[in-house]
Amino acid sequence: MEAVIIVVFVMGYLAITLEHNIKLDKLIPALIMMAVCWALVALGIDSFSNWFDSSSHGLVEGFATMPHDDKMHLVEETLLHHLGKTAEILVFLLGAMTIAEIIDYFDGFATIKGYVNFKSKKKLLWMFAILAFILSAIIDNLTATIVLMSILQKIVKKKEDRIWFAGLIIIAANAGGAFSPIGDVTTTMLWIGDKVSTGKLFTYLFIPSVLCMVVPTFIATFLSAFKGDLALDENEVEKPKNEHSARMLYLGLGAILFVPFFKTITHLPPYVGMMFSLAVVATFAEMYSRTIFSISSIDSAESDENAHHSPVHASLSKIEMPSILFFLGILMAVAALESLGILFNFADSLKQGIPLIGSELEGTVVSDLVVILLGIGSAVIDNVPLVAASLGMFSEPLDNPLWHFIAFSAGTGGSMLIIGSAAGVVAMGMEKIDFFWYFKKISWLAFIGFLVGSIAFVVLRSLI
């Protein structure tokens, strides 16, 4: 039955990658893959020998001998656990996307666009790469990508040019998120799991992360796609600037920046702070738009009339729900593989499959190879379950360099494929970027950045 589930996952994965060839929206195979995988898990529960407990990051002892009812109860609990964790990400994403749309409603991004007084593609590339690197460390790589993609759409009008910038934004955002405890979900997992501390994370990963961003960006400046000036649309009619545009831009970005502080103070999940920030931004948006505050009264005729003028309703109507559903499907499908221990055993087999010669140095090299393979694997599958598996594979103490290398590898390795990271998935949804286009044009740049950063980490580790 495990083999059948893997085949279903692979077929669904191929359907996602061939979206433009088979003319089928990627959310459809993602949702089918999720439903079928979990259905097969439930139907074949008695045939499985392993079950992975995500809360303890280890296999459940004696699972094979458990009664059928206990196994089904465990399946329900696990499904609810993964749905909760996925919902945290999706609700956070919805909040961030809505704030970005509210800013756009007031033409707030025109404020940033006003600072771009040059047409050089190279200068614009460096501006977006540096902004993505910094913002992803402060907020997170997912939100940073949403914000910057929204700005990019206002500045670069031709999609052929825009997707090139989007590819480098993904690389820079994932690099910036790696050295921050709140910059990437996998780094956050290691931080919450008491495997890394903020100070040591910065010490070990800042330089490798900078190189992971700078080297691909520098190489990209020599590509024909970034030569010359921007091709502006001469027929474009610039919208009159809203009097509250700058105010809403700073309020919206400030509200997103507040989320990590809210989490630090309250120790609540980030989505709670994001919902609070959204409520604050929405309140000011309604006040500035001079409409009736009627978010909860959507059934009345009066509310329907006001909805046409409400910035909150207008922003919610622009949310990319297909991207949200795709994210739900892919994360829950991966969760099915994780729950059966398939990903855990895969990651562990990497460790066991590479022969050890015996010395401590050779053992370190083997561990480095395993971590690098985990990074490459995170681009193919998903970095979250692979990092979860690594938590069970290794027993090193707090701030052991191994954990920091895992944070870097899992955080930046996903850039090698567009569906290998949350930032890539969001950019793919917002710009409809083709999987194979990214693989041909951007993946090699991401791999170079990943390789240079990994070498820098190994050298830095020997000096600290």
Coordinates of C-alpha atoms in Angstrom, one line a residue:
M1 CA 0.0 0.0 0.0
E2 CA 2.9 2.3 0.7
A3 CA 4.1 1.8 -2.9
V4 CA 0.6 2.8 -4.2
I5 CA 0.6 6.0 -2.1
I6 CA 4.1 6.9 -3.4
V7 CA 2.9 6.3 -7.0
V8 CA -0.1 8.5 -6.4
F9 CA 2.1 11.3 -5.0
V10 CA 4.5 11.0 -7.9
M11 CA 1.7 11.1 -10.5
G12 CA 0.2 14.1 -8.7
Y13 CA 3.6 15.8 -8.6
L14 CA 4.1 15.2 -12.3
A15 CA 0.7 16.7 -13.0
I16 CA 1.6 19.8 -11.1
T17 CA 4.9 20.2 -12.9
L18 CA 3.2 19.6 -16.3
E19 CA 0.4 22.1 -15.6
H20 CA 0.9 24.2 -18.7
N21 CA 1.3 21.1 -20.9
I22 CA -1.8 19.3 -19.8
K23 CA -3.8 22.5 -19.4
L24 CA -5.0 21.6 -15.9
D25 CA -4.7 24.0 -13.0
K26 CA -2.2 22.8 -10.5
L27 CA -4.6 23.0 -7.6
I28 CA -6.7 20.1 -9.1
P29 CA -4.0 17.4 -8.9
A30 CA -2.8 18.8 -5.6
L31 CA -6.3 18.4 -4.0
I32 CA -6.8 15.0 -5.7
M33 CA -3.4 13.8 -4.5
M34 CA -4.1 14.9 -0.9
A35 CA -7.5 13.2 -0.8
V36 CA -6.4 10.0 -2.4
C37 CA -3.3 9.6 -0.3
W38 CA -5.2 10.1 3.0
A39 CA -8.0 7.7 1.7
L40 CA -5.4 5.0 1.0
V41 CA -3.8 5.6 4.4
A42 CA -7.2 5.1 6.1
L43 CA -8.1 2.0 4.0
G44 CA -4.8 0.3 4.4
I45 CA -4.0 1.3 8.0
D46 CA -3.6 -2.3 9.2
S47 CA -0.9 -3.0 6.5
F48 CA 1.5 -0.3 7.7
S49 CA 4.3 -1.1 10.0
N50 CA 5.3 2.4 10.9
W51 CA 3.7 5.7 12.0
F52 CA 5.5 9.0 12.4
D53 CA 4.5 11.1 15.4
S54 CA 5.0 14.7 14.3
S55 CA 4.6 16.1 17.8
S56 CA 7.6 14.0 19.1
H57 CA 9.4 13.9 15.7
G58 CA 9.8 10.1 16.0
L59 CA 8.2 6.8 15.1
V60 CA 5.4 5.4 17.2
E61 CA 6.6 2.4 19.2
G62 CA 4.5 -0.8 18.7
F63 CA 2.3 0.7 16.0
A64 CA 2.1 -2.6 14.1
T65 CA 0.6 -4.4 17.0
M66 CA -2.0 -1.8 17.9
P67 CA -5.7 -2.6 17.5
H68 CA -7.5 -1.3 14.4
D69 CA -9.6 1.2 16.3
D70 CA -6.5 2.7 18.0
K71 CA -4.8 3.1 14.7
M72 CA -7.8 4.9 13.2
H73 CA -8.0 7.1 16.2
L74 CA -4.3 7.9 15.6
V75 CA -4.9 8.7 12.0
E76 CA -7.7 11.1 12.9
E77 CA -5.5 12.8 15.5
T78 CA -2.6 13.1 13.0
L79 CA -4.8 14.4 10.3
L80 CA -6.2 17.0 12.6
H81 CA -2.7 17.9 13.7
H82 CA -1.4 18.4 10.2
L83 CA -4.6 20.3 9.2
G84 CA -4.0 22.6 12.2
K85 CA -0.4 23.3 11.2
T86 CA -1.3 23.8 7.6
A87 CA -4.1 26.1 8.6
E88 CA -1.7 28.2 10.6
I89 CA 0.3 28.8 7.4
L90 CA -2.7 29.4 5.2
V91 CA -4.3 31.9 7.7
F92 CA -1.0 33.7 8.0
L93 CA -0.8 33.8 4.3
L94 CA -4.3 35.1 3.9
G95 CA -3.6 37.8 6.4
A96 CA -0.4 38.9 4.7
M97 CA -2.0 38.8 1.2
T98 CA -5.0 40.8 2.4
I99 CA -2.8 43.5 3.9
A100 CA -0.8 43.7 0.7
E101 CA -4.0 44.1 -1.3
I102 CA -5.3 46.8 1.0
I103 CA -2.0 48.7 0.5
D104 CA -2.6 48.3 -3.2
Y105 CA -6.2 49.5 -2.9
F106 CA -4.8 52.8 -1.7
D107 CA -2.1 52.7 -4.4
G108 CA 0.4 52.5 -1.6
F109 CA 3.1 50.7 -3.6
A110 CA 3.2 53.7 -5.9
T111 CA 5.1 55.3 -3.0
I112 CA 7.9 52.8 -3.4
K113 CA 7.6 53.0 -7.1
G114 CA 8.2 56.7 -6.8
Y115 CA 11.7 56.0 -5.4
V116 CA 12.6 54.0 -8.4
N117 CA 13.9 56.9 -10.6
F118 CA 15.9 54.7 -12.9
K119 CA 15.2 52.2 -15.7
S120 CA 18.3 50.1 -15.4
K121 CA 17.4 46.4 -15.1
K122 CA 20.6 45.7 -13.2
K123 CA 20.0 48.4 -10.6
L124 CA 16.4 47.2 -10.2
L125 CA 17.6 43.6 -9.8
W126 CA 20.0 44.5 -7.0
M127 CA 17.3 46.6 -5.3
F128 CA 14.8 43.8 -5.2
A129 CA 17.4 41.2 -4.2
I130 CA 18.6 43.2 -1.2
L131 CA 15.1 44.1 -0.2
A132 CA 14.0 40.5 -0.4
F133 CA 17.0 39.4 1.7
I134 CA 16.4 42.0 4.4
L135 CA 12.6 41.8 4.5
S136 CA 12.6 38.0 4.7
A137 CA 14.8 38.1 7.8
I138 CA 12.6 40.6 9.5
I139 CA 9.1 39.3 8.6
D140 CA 9.6 35.9 6.7
N141 CA 10.4 34.8 3.2
L142 CA 6.8 34.1 2.4
T143 CA 5.4 37.5 3.3
A144 CA 8.5 39.3 1.8
T145 CA 7.9 37.5 -1.5
I146 CA 4.2 38.6 -1.5
V147 CA 5.1 42.2 -0.8
L148 CA 7.9 42.4 -3.3
M149 CA 6.0 40.6 -6.0
S150 CA 3.1 43.1 -5.6
I151 CA 5.6 46.0 -5.9
L152 CA 7.3 44.3 -8.9
Q153 CA 3.9 44.1 -10.7
K154 CA 3.6 47.8 -10.4
I155 CA 7.0 48.6 -11.8
V156 CA 7.7 46.0 -14.4
K157 CA 4.8 45.7 -16.8
K158 CA 6.0 42.9 -19.1
K159 CA 5.6 39.5 -17.7
E160 CA 8.6 38.2 -19.7
D161 CA 10.8 40.6 -17.8
R162 CA 9.0 40.2 -14.5
I163 CA 9.4 36.5 -14.1
W164 CA 13.2 36.8 -14.3
F165 CA 13.1 39.3 -11.4
A166 CA 10.7 36.9 -9.5
G167 CA 13.2 34.1 -9.8
L168 CA 15.9 36.1 -8.2
I169 CA 13.5 37.4 -5.5
I170 CA 12.8 33.7 -4.6
I171 CA 16.5 33.0 -4.2
A172 CA 17.2 36.1 -2.2
A173 CA 14.1 35.7 0.1
N174 CA 15.0 32.1 0.9
A175 CA 18.6 33.1 1.6
G176 CA 17.5 35.9 3.9
G177 CA 15.1 33.7 5.8
A178 CA 17.7 31.1 6.6
F179 CA 19.7 33.1 9.2
S180 CA 16.7 34.5 11.0
P181 CA 14.7 32.4 13.6
I182 CA 11.5 33.9 12.1
G183 CA 12.6 34.0 8.5
D184 CA 11.7 30.5 7.4
V185 CA 9.4 27.9 8.8
T186 CA 12.2 25.2 9.0
T187 CA 14.5 27.6 10.9
T188 CA 11.6 28.4 13.2
M189 CA 11.1 24.6 13.8
L190 CA 14.7 24.3 14.9
W191 CA 14.5 27.4 17.0
I192 CA 11.4 26.3 18.8
G193 CA 12.8 22.8 19.2
D194 CA 15.8 24.3 21.1
K195 CA 18.3 23.2 18.5
V196 CA 19.6 26.7 17.5
S197 CA 19.8 30.1 19.3
T198 CA 19.3 33.5 17.6
G199 CA 22.9 34.6 18.3
K200 CA 24.6 31.5 17.0
L201 CA 22.3 31.3 14.0
F202 CA 23.3 34.7 12.9
T203 CA 27.0 34.0 13.6
Y204 CA 27.0 30.8 11.6
L205 CA 24.6 31.6 8.7
F206 CA 24.8 35.3 8.0
I207 CA 27.8 35.2 5.7
P208 CA 26.7 32.0 3.9
S209 CA 23.3 33.5 3.4
V210 CA 24.7 36.7 2.0
L211 CA 26.8 34.8 -0.5
C212 CA 23.8 32.6 -1.4
M213 CA 22.1 35.8 -2.4
V214 CA 24.9 37.9 -3.8
V215 CA 26.6 35.3 -6.1
P216 CA 23.5 34.3 -8.1
T217 CA 22.5 38.0 -8.4
F218 CA 25.9 39.0 -9.6
I219 CA 25.9 36.2 -12.2
A220 CA 22.4 37.2 -13.3
T221 CA 23.6 40.7 -14.1
F222 CA 25.6 39.3 -17.0
L223 CA 22.5 37.6 -18.5
S224 CA 20.7 39.2 -21.4
A225 CA 17.5 39.3 -19.4
F226 CA 19.0 42.0 -17.1
K227 CA 20.7 44.0 -19.7
G228 CA 19.4 47.4 -20.9
D229 CA 16.5 49.4 -19.5
L230 CA 13.0 48.5 -18.6
A231 CA 10.4 48.4 -21.4
L232 CA 7.7 50.6 -20.0
D233 CA 4.1 50.5 -21.4
E234 CA 3.6 53.9 -23.1
N235 CA -0.2 53.3 -23.2
E236 CA -0.4 52.9 -19.4
V237 CA -2.4 55.6 -17.7
E238 CA -1.0 56.3 -14.2
K239 CA -3.7 56.2 -11.6
P240 CA -4.0 59.4 -9.5
K241 CA -2.2 58.9 -6.2
N242 CA -4.5 58.4 -3.2
E243 CA -3.9 60.9 -0.4
H244 CA -3.5 58.1 2.0
S245 CA -1.2 55.9 -0.1
A246 CA 2.0 56.5 1.7
R247 CA 0.3 56.3 5.1
M248 CA -1.3 53.0 4.3
L249 CA 2.0 51.6 2.9
Y250 CA 3.9 52.4 6.1
L251 CA 1.0 51.2 8.3
G252 CA 0.7 47.9 6.3
L253 CA 4.4 47.1 6.4
G254 CA 4.6 48.2 10.0
A255 CA 1.7 45.9 10.9
I256 CA 3.5 43.0 9.3
L257 CA 6.8 43.9 11.0
F258 CA 4.8 43.9 14.3
V259 CA 3.9 40.2 14.0
P260 CA 7.3 38.8 15.2
F261 CA 7.2 41.1 18.2
F262 CA 3.7 39.9 19.0
K263 CA 4.9 36.3 18.9
T264 CA 7.9 37.1 21.1
I265 CA 5.7 38.8 23.7
T266 CA 2.7 36.5 23.8
H267 CA 4.4 33.2 22.6
L268 CA 1.3 32.6 20.4
P269 CA 1.6 31.3 16.8
P270 CA 2.4 34.0 14.2
Y271 CA -1.0 33.8 12.5
V272 CA -2.6 35.3 15.6
G273 CA -0.5 38.4 15.4
M274 CA -1.1 38.6 11.7
M275 CA -4.9 38.6 12.2
F276 CA -4.5 41.4 14.8
S277 CA -2.4 43.4 12.3
L278 CA -4.9 42.8 9.6
A279 CA -7.7 44.0 11.9
V280 CA -5.8 47.2 12.6
V281 CA -5.0 47.9 9.0
A282 CA -8.6 47.1 8.0
T283 CA -9.9 49.5 10.6
F284 CA -7.8 52.4 9.2
A285 CA -8.7 51.4 5.7
E286 CA -12.4 51.6 6.4
M287 CA -11.9 54.9 8.2
Y288 CA -9.9 56.4 5.3
S289 CA -12.4 55.1 2.7
R290 CA -15.4 56.7 4.6
T291 CA -17.5 53.6 4.2
I292 CA -19.7 51.7 6.7
F293 CA -17.7 49.1 8.7
S294 CA -19.6 46.0 7.7
I295 CA -17.2 43.1 7.5
S296 CA -19.5 40.7 9.4
S297 CA -22.8 41.8 7.9
I298 CA -22.4 40.5 4.4
D299 CA -26.0 39.3 3.9
S300 CA -27.8 42.7 4.0
A301 CA -28.5 44.7 0.9
E302 CA -27.0 47.7 2.5
S303 CA -23.8 45.8 3.1
D304 CA -23.7 44.5 -0.5
E305 CA -24.0 48.1 -1.7
N306 CA -21.1 49.2 0.6
A307 CA -19.0 46.2 -0.4
H308 CA -18.3 47.8 -3.7
H309 CA -16.6 50.6 -1.9
S310 CA -15.1 48.7 1.0
P311 CA -11.3 48.3 0.8
V312 CA -11.5 45.2 2.9
H313 CA -14.1 43.5 0.7
A314 CA -12.3 44.6 -2.4
S315 CA -9.0 43.3 -1.2
L316 CA -10.4 39.9 -0.1
S317 CA -12.0 39.5 -3.5
K318 CA -8.5 39.7 -5.1
I319 CA -7.0 37.0 -3.0
E320 CA -5.6 34.1 -5.0
M321 CA -7.7 31.3 -3.6
P322 CA -6.4 28.8 -6.1
S323 CA -2.9 29.3 -4.7
I324 CA -4.3 28.9 -1.1
L325 CA -6.0 25.6 -2.1
F326 CA -2.9 24.4 -3.9
F327 CA -0.9 25.1 -0.8
L328 CA -3.4 23.1 1.2
G329 CA -3.3 20.1 -1.1
I330 CA 0.5 19.9 -1.4
L331 CA 1.2 20.3 2.3
M332 CA -1.4 17.8 3.3
A333 CA -0.3 15.3 0.7
V334 CA 3.3 15.5 2.0
A335 CA 1.9 15.1 5.5
A336 CA 0.5 11.7 4.4
L337 CA 4.0 10.5 3.4
E338 CA 5.4 11.9 6.6
S339 CA 2.8 10.2 8.8
L340 CA 3.7 6.8 7.3
G341 CA 7.3 7.3 8.2
I342 CA 8.3 7.3 4.5
L343 CA 10.1 10.6 4.6
F344 CA 11.7 9.7 8.0
N345 CA 13.0 6.4 6.7
F346 CA 14.2 8.1 3.5
A347 CA 16.2 10.7 5.3
D348 CA 17.6 8.1 7.7
S349 CA 18.6 5.8 4.8
L350 CA 20.7 8.7 3.5
K351 CA 22.6 8.6 6.7
Q352 CA 23.0 4.8 6.7
G353 CA 23.6 4.5 3.0
I354 CA 26.8 6.5 2.9
P355 CA 29.7 4.3 4.2
L356 CA 31.7 5.5 7.2
I357 CA 35.4 4.9 7.3
G358 CA 35.8 5.6 11.0
S359 CA 37.5 8.9 11.8
E360 CA 35.7 11.9 13.3
L361 CA 36.6 14.0 10.3
E362 CA 35.1 11.5 7.9
G363 CA 32.0 11.3 10.1
T364 CA 31.6 15.1 9.8
V365 CA 32.0 14.9 6.1
V366 CA 29.3 12.2 5.9
S367 CA 27.0 14.4 8.0
D368 CA 27.7 17.3 5.7
L369 CA 26.8 15.1 2.7
V370 CA 23.6 14.0 4.3
V371 CA 22.6 17.6 5.1
I372 CA 23.4 18.7 1.5
L373 CA 21.2 15.9 0.2
L374 CA 18.5 17.0 2.5
G375 CA 18.8 20.4 1.1
I376 CA 18.5 19.1 -2.5
G377 CA 15.6 16.9 -1.3
S378 CA 13.8 19.9 0.1
A379 CA 13.6 21.3 -3.4
V380 CA 12.0 18.1 -4.7
I381 CA 9.6 17.3 -1.8
D382 CA 9.3 19.7 1.0
N383 CA 11.7 21.1 3.6
V384 CA 9.3 20.9 6.6
P385 CA 9.0 17.1 6.8
L386 CA 12.7 16.6 6.0
V387 CA 13.8 18.9 8.8
A388 CA 11.3 17.1 11.0
A389 CA 13.0 13.8 10.0
S390 CA 16.4 15.3 10.7
L391 CA 15.3 16.1 14.3
G392 CA 14.9 12.4 14.8
M393 CA 18.0 11.4 13.0
F394 CA 20.5 13.5 15.0
S395 CA 20.9 14.0 18.8
E396 CA 23.4 16.8 18.8
P397 CA 23.0 19.4 21.5
L398 CA 21.9 23.1 21.2
D399 CA 23.8 25.2 18.7
N400 CA 25.8 22.3 17.4
P401 CA 27.0 23.4 13.9
L402 CA 25.1 20.5 12.4
W403 CA 21.7 22.1 13.2
H404 CA 22.8 25.4 11.7
F405 CA 23.9 23.7 8.5
I406 CA 20.5 21.9 8.4
A407 CA 18.8 25.3 8.8
F408 CA 20.8 26.8 5.9
S409 CA 20.5 23.7 3.6
A410 CA 16.7 23.3 4.1
G411 CA 16.1 27.0 3.9
T412 CA 18.0 27.7 0.7
G413 CA 17.9 24.3 -1.0
G414 CA 14.2 24.8 -1.9
S415 CA 15.1 27.6 -4.3
M416 CA 16.4 25.1 -6.8
L417 CA 12.8 24.2 -7.8
I418 CA 9.9 26.7 -7.8
I419 CA 7.7 24.4 -5.8
G420 CA 10.5 23.6 -3.3
S421 CA 9.7 26.6 -1.0
A422 CA 6.8 28.6 0.2
A423 CA 8.2 31.7 -1.5
G424 CA 8.4 29.8 -4.8
V425 CA 4.9 28.5 -4.6
V426 CA 3.5 32.0 -3.9
A427 CA 5.5 33.5 -6.7
M428 CA 4.4 30.7 -9.0
G429 CA 0.8 31.4 -8.1
M430 CA 1.0 35.2 -8.4
E431 CA 2.8 35.2 -11.8
K432 CA 1.8 31.8 -13.2
I433 CA 5.5 30.9 -13.7
D434 CA 6.0 27.7 -15.6
F435 CA 7.8 24.9 -13.7
F436 CA 10.1 24.0 -16.5
W437 CA 10.9 27.7 -17.4
Y438 CA 12.1 28.1 -13.8
F439 CA 14.0 24.9 -14.0
K440 CA 15.9 25.9 -17.1
K441 CA 16.5 29.6 -16.3
I442 CA 16.7 29.9 -12.5
S443 CA 17.5 26.6 -10.9
W444 CA 21.2 26.6 -11.9
L445 CA 21.6 30.0 -10.3
A446 CA 20.0 28.8 -7.1
F447 CA 22.2 25.7 -7.1
I448 CA 25.4 27.8 -7.4
G449 CA 24.2 30.0 -4.6
F450 CA 23.4 27.0 -2.5
L451 CA 26.8 25.4 -3.2
V452 CA 28.8 28.6 -2.5
G453 CA 26.9 29.2 0.7
S454 CA 27.5 25.6 1.8
I455 CA 31.2 25.9 1.2
A456 CA 31.3 29.2 3.1
F457 CA 29.6 27.5 6.0
V458 CA 32.1 24.6 6.2
V459 CA 35.0 27.1 6.1
L460 CA 33.4 29.4 8.7
R461 CA 32.6 26.4 10.9
S462 CA 36.3 25.5 11.1
L463 CA 37.2 29.1 12.1
I464 CA 34.6 29.6 14.9

